[in-house]
mmCIF file of C-alpha atoms and ligand atoms in Angstrom:
data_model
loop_
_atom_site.group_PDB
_atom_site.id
_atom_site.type_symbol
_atom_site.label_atom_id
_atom_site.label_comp_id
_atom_site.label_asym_id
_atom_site.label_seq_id
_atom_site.Cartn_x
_atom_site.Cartn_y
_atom_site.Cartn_z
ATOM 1 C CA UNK A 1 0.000 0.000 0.000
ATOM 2 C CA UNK A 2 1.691 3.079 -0.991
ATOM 3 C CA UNK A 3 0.695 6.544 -1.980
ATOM 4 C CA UNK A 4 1.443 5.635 -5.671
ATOM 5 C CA UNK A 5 -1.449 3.473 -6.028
ATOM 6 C CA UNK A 6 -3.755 5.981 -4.489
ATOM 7 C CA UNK A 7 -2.561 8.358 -7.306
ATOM 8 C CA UNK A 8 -2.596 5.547 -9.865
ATOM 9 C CA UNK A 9 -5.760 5.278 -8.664
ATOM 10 C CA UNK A 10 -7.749 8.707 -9.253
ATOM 11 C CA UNK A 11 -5.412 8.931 -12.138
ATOM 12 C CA UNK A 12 -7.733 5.687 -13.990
ATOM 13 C CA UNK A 13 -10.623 7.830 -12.211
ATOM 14 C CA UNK A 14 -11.439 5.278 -10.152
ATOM 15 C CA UNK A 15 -13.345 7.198 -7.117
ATOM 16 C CA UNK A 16 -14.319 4.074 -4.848
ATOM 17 C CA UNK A 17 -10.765 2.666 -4.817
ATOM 18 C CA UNK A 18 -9.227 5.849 -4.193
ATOM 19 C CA UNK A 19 -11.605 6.238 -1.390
ATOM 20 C CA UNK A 20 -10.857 3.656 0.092
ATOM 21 C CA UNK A 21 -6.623 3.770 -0.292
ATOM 22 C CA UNK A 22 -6.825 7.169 1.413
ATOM 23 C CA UNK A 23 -9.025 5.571 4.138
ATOM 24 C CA UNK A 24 -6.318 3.278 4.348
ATOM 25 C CA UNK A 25 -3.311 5.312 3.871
ATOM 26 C CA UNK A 26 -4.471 7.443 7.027
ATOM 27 C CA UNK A 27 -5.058 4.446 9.150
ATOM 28 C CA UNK A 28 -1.540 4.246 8.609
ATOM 29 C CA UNK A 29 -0.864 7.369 9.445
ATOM 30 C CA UNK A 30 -0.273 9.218 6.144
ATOM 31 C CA UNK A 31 -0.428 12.908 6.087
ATOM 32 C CA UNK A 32 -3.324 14.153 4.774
ATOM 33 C CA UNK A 33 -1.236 17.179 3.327
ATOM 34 C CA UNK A 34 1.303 14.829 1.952
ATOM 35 C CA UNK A 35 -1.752 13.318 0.104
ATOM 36 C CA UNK A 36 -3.100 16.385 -1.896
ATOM 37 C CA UNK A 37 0.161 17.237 -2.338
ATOM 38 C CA UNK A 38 1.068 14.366 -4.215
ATOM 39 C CA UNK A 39 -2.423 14.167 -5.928
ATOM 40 C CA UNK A 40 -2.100 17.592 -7.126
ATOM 41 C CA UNK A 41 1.224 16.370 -9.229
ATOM 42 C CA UNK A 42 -1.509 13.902 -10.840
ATOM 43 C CA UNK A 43 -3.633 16.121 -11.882
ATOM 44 C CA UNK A 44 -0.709 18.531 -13.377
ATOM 45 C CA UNK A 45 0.794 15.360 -14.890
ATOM 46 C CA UNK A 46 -2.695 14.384 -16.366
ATOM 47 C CA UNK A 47 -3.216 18.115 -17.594
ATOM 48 C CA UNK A 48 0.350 16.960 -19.822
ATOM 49 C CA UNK A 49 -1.136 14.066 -21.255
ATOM 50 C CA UNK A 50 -4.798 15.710 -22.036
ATOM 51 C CA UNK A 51 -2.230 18.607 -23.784
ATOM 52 C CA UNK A 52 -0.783 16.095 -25.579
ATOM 53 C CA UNK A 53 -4.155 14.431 -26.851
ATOM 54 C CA UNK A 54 -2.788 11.085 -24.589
ATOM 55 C CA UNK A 55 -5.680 10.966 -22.870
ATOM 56 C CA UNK A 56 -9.699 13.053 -23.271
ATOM 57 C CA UNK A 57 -11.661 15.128 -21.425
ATOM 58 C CA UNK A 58 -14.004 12.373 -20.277
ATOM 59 C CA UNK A 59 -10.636 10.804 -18.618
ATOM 60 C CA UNK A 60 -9.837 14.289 -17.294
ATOM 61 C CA UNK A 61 -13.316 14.756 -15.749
ATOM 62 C CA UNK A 62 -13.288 11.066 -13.995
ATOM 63 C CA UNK A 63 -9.546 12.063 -12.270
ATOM 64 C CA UNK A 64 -10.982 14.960 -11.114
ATOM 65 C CA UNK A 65 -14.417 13.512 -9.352
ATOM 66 C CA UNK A 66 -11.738 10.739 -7.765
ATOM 67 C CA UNK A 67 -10.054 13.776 -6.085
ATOM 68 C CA UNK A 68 -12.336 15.313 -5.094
ATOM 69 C CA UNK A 69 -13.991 12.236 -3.220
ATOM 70 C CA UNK A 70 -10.599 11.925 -1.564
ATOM 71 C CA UNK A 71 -10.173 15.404 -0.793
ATOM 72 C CA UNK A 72 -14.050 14.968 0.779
ATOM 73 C CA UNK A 73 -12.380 12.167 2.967
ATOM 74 C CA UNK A 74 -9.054 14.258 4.011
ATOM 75 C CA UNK A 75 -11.256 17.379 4.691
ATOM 76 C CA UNK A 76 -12.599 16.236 8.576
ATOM 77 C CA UNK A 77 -9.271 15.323 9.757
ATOM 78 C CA UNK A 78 -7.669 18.293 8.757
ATOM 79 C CA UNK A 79 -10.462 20.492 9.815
ATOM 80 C CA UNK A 80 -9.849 18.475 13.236
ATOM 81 C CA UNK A 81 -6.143 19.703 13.033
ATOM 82 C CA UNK A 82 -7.194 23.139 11.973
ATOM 83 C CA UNK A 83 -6.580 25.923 14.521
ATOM 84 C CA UNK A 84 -9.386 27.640 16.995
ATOM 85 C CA UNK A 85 -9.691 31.225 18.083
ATOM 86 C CA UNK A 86 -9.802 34.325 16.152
ATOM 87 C CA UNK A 87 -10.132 35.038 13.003
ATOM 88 C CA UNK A 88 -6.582 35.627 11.158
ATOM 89 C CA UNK A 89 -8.785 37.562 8.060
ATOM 90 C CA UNK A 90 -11.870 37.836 6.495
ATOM 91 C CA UNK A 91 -11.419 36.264 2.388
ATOM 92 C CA UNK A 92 -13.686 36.210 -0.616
ATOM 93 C CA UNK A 93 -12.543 33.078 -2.588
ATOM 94 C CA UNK A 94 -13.512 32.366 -6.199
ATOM 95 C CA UNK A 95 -12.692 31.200 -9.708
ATOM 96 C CA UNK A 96 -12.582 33.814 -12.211
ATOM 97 C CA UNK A 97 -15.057 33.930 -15.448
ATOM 98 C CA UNK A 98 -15.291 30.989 -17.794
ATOM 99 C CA UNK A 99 -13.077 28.642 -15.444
ATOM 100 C CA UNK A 100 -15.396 26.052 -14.086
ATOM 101 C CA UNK A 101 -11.839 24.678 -12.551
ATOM 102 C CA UNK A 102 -12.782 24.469 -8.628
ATOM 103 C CA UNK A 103 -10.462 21.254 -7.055
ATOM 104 C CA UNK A 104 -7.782 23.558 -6.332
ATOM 105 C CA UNK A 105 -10.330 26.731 -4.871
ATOM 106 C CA UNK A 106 -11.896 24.245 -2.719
ATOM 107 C CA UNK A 107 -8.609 23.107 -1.394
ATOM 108 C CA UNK A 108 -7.555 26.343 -0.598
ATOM 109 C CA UNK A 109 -10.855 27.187 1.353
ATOM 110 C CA UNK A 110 -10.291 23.876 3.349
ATOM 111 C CA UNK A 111 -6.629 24.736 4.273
ATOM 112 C CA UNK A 112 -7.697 28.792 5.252
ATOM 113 C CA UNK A 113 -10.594 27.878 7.343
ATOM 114 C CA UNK A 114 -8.306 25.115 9.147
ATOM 115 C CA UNK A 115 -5.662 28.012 9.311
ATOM 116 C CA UNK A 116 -8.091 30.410 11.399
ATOM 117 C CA UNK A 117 -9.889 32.386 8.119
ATOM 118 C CA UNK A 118 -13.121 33.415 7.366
ATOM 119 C CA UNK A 119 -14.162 32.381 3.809
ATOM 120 C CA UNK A 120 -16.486 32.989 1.717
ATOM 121 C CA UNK A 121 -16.657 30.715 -1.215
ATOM 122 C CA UNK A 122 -18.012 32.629 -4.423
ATOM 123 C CA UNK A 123 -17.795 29.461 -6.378
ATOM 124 C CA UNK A 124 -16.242 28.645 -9.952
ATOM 125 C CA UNK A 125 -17.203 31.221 -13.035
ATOM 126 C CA UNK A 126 -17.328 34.489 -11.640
ATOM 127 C CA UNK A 127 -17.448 37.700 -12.956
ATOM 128 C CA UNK A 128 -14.943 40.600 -11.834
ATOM 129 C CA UNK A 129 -17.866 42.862 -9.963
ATOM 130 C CA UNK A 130 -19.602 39.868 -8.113
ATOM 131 C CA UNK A 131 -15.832 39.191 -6.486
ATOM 132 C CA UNK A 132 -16.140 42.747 -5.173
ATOM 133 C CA UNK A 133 -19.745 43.434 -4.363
ATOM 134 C CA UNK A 134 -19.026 39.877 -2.241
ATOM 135 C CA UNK A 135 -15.871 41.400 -0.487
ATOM 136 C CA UNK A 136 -17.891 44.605 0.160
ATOM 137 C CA UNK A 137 -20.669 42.790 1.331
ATOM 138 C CA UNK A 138 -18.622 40.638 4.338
ATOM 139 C CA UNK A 139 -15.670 43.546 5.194
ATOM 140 C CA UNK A 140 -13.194 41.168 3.160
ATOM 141 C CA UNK A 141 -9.299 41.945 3.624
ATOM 142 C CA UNK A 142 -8.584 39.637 0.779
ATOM 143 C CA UNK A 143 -10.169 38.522 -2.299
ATOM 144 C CA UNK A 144 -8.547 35.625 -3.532
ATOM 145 C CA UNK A 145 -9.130 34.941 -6.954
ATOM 146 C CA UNK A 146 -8.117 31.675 -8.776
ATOM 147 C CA UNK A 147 -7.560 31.043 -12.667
ATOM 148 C CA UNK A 148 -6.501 27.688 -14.299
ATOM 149 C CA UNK A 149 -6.471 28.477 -18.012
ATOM 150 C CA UNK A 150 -4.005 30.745 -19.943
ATOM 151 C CA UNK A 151 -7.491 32.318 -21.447
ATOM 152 C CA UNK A 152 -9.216 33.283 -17.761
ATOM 153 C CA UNK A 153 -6.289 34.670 -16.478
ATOM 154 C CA UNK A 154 -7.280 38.132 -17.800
ATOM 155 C CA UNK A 155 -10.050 38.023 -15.076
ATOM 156 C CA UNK A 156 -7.420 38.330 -12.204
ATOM 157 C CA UNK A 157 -6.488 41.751 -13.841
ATOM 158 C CA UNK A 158 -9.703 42.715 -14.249
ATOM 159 C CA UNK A 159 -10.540 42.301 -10.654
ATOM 160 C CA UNK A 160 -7.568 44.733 -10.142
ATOM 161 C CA UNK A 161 -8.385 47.035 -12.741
ATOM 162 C CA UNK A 162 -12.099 47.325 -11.711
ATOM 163 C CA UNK A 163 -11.037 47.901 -8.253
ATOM 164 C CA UNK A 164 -8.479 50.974 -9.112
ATOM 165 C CA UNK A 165 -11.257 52.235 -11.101
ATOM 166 C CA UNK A 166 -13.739 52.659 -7.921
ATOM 167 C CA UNK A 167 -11.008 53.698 -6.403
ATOM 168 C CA UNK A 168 -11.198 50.646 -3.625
ATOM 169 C CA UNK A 169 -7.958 49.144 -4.951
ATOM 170 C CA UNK A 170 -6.517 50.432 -1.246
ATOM 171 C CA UNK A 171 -9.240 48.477 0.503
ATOM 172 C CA UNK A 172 -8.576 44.861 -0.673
ATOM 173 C CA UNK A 173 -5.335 42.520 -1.135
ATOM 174 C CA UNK A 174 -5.839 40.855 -4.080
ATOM 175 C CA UNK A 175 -3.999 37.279 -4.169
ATOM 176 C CA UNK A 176 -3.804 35.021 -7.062
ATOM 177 C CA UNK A 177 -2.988 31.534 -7.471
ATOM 178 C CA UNK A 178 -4.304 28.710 -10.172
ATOM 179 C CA UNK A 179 -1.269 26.136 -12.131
ATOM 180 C CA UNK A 180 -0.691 28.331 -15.221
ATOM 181 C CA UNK A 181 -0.541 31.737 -13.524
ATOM 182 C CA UNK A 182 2.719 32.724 -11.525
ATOM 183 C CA UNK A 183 5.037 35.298 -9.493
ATOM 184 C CA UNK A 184 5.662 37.459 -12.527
ATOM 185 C CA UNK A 185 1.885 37.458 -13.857
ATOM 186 C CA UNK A 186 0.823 38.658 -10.414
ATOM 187 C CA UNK A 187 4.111 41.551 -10.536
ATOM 188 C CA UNK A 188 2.422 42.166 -14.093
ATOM 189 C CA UNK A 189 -1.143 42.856 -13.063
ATOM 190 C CA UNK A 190 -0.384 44.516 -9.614
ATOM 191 C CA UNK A 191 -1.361 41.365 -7.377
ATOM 192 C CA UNK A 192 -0.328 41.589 -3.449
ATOM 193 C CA UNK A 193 0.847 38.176 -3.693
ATOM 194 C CA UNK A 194 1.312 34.895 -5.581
ATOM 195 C CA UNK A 195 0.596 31.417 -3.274
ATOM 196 C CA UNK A 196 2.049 28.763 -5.878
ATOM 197 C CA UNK A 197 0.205 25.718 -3.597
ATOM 198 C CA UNK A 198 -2.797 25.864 -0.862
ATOM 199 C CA UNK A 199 -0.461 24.732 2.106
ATOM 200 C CA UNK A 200 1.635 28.178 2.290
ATOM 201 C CA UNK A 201 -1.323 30.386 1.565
ATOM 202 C CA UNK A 202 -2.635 30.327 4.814
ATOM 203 C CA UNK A 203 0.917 31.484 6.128
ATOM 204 C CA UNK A 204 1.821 33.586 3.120
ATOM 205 C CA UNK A 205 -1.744 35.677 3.858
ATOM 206 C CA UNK A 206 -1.320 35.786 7.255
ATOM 207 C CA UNK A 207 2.526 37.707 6.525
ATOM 208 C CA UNK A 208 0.116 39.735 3.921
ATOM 209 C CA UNK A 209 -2.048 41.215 6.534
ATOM 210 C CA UNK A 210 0.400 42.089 9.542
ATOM 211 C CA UNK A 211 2.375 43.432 7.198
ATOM 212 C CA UNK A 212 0.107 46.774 6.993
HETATM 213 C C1 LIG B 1 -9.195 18.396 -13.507
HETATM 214 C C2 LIG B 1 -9.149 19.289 -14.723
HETATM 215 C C3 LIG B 1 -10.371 19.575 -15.352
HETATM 216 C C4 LIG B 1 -11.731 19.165 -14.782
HETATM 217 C C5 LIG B 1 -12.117 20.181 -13.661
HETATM 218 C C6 LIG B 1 -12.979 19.543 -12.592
HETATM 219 C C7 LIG B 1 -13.347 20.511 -11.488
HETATM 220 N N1 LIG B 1 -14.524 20.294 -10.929
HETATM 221 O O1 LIG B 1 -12.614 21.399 -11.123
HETATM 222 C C8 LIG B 1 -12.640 19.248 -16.045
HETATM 223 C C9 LIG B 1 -12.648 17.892 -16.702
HETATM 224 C C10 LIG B 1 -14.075 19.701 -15.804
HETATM 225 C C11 LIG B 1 -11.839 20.216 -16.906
HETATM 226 C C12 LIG B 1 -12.393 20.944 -17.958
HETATM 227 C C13 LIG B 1 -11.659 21.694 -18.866
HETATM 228 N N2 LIG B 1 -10.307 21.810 -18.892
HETATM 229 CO CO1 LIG B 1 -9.152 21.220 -17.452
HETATM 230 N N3 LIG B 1 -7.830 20.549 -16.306
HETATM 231 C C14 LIG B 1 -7.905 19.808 -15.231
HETATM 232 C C15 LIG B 1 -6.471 19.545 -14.715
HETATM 233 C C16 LIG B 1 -6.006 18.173 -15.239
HETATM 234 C C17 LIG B 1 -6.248 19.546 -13.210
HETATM 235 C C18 LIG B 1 -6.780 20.769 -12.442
HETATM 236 C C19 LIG B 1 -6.800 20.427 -10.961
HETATM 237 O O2 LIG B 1 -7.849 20.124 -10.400
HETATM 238 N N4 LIG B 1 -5.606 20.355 -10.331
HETATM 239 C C20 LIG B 1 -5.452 19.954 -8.939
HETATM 240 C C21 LIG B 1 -5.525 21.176 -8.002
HETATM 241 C C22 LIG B 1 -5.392 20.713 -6.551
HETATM 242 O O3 LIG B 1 -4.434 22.047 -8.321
HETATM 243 P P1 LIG B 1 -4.638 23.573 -8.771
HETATM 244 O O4 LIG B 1 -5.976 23.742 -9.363
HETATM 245 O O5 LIG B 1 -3.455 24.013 -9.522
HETATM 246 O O6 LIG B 1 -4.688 24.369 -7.390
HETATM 247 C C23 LIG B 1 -3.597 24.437 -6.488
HETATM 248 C C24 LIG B 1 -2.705 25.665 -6.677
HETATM 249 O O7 LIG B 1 -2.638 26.103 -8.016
HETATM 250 C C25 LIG B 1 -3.234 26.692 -5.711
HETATM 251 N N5 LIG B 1 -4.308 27.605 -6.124
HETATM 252 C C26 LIG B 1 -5.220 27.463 -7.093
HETATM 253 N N6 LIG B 1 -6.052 28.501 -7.124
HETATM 254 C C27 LIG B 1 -5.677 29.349 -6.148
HETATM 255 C C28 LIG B 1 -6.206 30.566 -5.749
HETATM 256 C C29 LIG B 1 -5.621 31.250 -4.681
HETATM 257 C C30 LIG B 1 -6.204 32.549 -4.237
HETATM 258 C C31 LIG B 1 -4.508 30.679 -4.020
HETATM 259 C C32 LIG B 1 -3.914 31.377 -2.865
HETATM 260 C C33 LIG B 1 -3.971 29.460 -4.436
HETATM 261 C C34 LIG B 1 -4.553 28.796 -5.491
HETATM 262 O O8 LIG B 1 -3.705 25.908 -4.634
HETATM 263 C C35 LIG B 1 -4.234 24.676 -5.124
HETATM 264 C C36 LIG B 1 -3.923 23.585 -4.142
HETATM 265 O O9 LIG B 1 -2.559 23.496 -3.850
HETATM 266 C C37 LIG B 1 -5.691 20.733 -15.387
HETATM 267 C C38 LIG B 1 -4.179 20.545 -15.536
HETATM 268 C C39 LIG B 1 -3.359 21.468 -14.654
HETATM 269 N N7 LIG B 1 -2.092 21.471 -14.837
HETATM 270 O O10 LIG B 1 -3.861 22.189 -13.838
HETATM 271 C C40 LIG B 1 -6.460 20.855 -16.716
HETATM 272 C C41 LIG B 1 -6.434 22.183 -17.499
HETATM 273 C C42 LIG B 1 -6.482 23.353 -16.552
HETATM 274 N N8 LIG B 1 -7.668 22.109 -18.275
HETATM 275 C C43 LIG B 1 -7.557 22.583 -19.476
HETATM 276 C C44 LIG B 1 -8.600 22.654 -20.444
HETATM 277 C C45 LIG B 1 -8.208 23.068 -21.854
HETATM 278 C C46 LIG B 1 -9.926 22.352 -20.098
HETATM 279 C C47 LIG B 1 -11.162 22.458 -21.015
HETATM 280 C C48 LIG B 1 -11.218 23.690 -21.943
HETATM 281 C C49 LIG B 1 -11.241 21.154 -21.844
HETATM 282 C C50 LIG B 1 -12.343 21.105 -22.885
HETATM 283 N N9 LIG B 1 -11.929 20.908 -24.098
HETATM 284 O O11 LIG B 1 -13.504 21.251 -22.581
HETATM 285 C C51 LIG B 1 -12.296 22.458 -19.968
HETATM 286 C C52 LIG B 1 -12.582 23.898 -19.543
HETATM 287 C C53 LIG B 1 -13.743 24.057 -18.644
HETATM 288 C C54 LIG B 1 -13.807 25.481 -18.149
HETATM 289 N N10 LIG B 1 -14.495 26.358 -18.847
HETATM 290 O O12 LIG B 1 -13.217 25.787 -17.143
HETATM 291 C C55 LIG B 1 -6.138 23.079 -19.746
HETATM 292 C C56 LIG B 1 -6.050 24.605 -19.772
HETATM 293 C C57 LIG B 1 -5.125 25.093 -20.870
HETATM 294 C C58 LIG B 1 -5.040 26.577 -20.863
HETATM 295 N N11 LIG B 1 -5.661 27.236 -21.807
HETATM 296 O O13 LIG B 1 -4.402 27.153 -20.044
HETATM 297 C C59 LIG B 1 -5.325 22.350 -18.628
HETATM 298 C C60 LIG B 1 -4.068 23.106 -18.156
HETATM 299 C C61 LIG B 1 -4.898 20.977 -19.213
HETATM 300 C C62 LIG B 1 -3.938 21.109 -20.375
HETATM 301 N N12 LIG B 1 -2.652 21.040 -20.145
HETATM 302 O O14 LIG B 1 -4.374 21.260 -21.498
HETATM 303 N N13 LIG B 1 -10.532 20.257 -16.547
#
């Protein structure tokens, strides 16, 4: 029993074995972080292959419903682990227009709510204004705002832009994260900060905030 079968396993997009691996794997003990970490090279690696025309979207779609049934397994015990007491910061989390990518979003929620965070989830596909009128609506200190395709990206900078013109852009950090975008798109578009995984963000935030 290793944790190469349990990513061999949502890799065929086979949900019920994966389940139960990862039940397995943290009877023995296994990190839970250690597993969406490694699960999370999968998916990048499978992203390679569906590039490549190796393997199809219906392959694609299967990997990603096995993930997320393990993630919906990990997502107790880390709560469990999470930390009590105040709140570290209030975020608005979303993906941006046309991206209907949400494994790594919903990731990130789990891993800022078990970090001390308020979050509210805004869900996958949404427009620039609704990520603001949200962040106005709960007294956000960050939105967070996540893109997995070359051709959505654009919406991170127009959160940014939209916010500069209603002159707000001092009221919100904007972080970005999602696989194709990176430390110089966020220098590019003005972002406060990059998180390149959901395990730092919490940290990375936290700096974010006490740093003003
Ligand atoms: C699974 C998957 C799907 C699933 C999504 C299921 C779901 N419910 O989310 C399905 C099958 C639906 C899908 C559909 C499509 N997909 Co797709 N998909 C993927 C794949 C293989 C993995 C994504 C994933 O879940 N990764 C695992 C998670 C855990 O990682 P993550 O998302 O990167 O998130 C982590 C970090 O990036 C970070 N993070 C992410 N967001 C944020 C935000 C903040 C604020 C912070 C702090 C951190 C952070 O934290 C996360 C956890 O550590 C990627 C490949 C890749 N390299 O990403 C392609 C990929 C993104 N898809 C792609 C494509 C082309 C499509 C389709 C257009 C295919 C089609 N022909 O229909 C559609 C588009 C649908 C749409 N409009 O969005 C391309 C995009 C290419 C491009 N233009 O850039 C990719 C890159 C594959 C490829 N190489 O061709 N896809």
């Amino acid at each position: 029993m290793s944790l190469k079968e349990l990513c061999q396993a949502v890799e065929s997009g086979n949900a019920s074995k994966a389940e139960a691996l990862s039940r397995k794997l943290l009877h023995e003990g296994f990190d839970p972080l250690q597993m969406i970490s490694a699960l999370t090279e999968t998916m990048n690696k499978l992203g390679e292959l569906f590039a490549r025309l190796e393997i199809f979207l219906p392959q694609l779609m299967l990997a990603g419903e096995a993930l997320t049934a393990v993630v919906d397994i990990l997502r107790p015990l880390i709560m469990e682990r999470g930390e009590k007491g105040a709140s570290k910061g209030k975020v608005v989390l979303g993906v941006v227009k046309g991206d209907l990518h949400e494994i790594g979003k919903n990731i990130v929620k789990l891993m800022l709510e078990t970090n001390g965070f308020e979050v509210k989830d805004v869900g996958y596909d949404v427009d620039s204004l609704t990520f603001i009128k949200e962040a106005e609506a709960m007294g956000a200190d960050i939105i967070g705002a996540s893109s997995l395709m070359t051709t959505t990206m654009p919406g991170q900078k127009e959160i940014i832009e939209l916010l500069k013109e209603k002159g707000m852009r001092d009221r919100y950090k904007v972080v970005i994260g999602g696989a194709p975008t990176g430390q110089e798109w966020a220098d590019l578009i003005g972002a406060d900060l990059y998180c390149e995984d959901a395990t730092s963000a919490p940290r990375l935030m936290a700096e974010l905030l006490n740093k003003h």
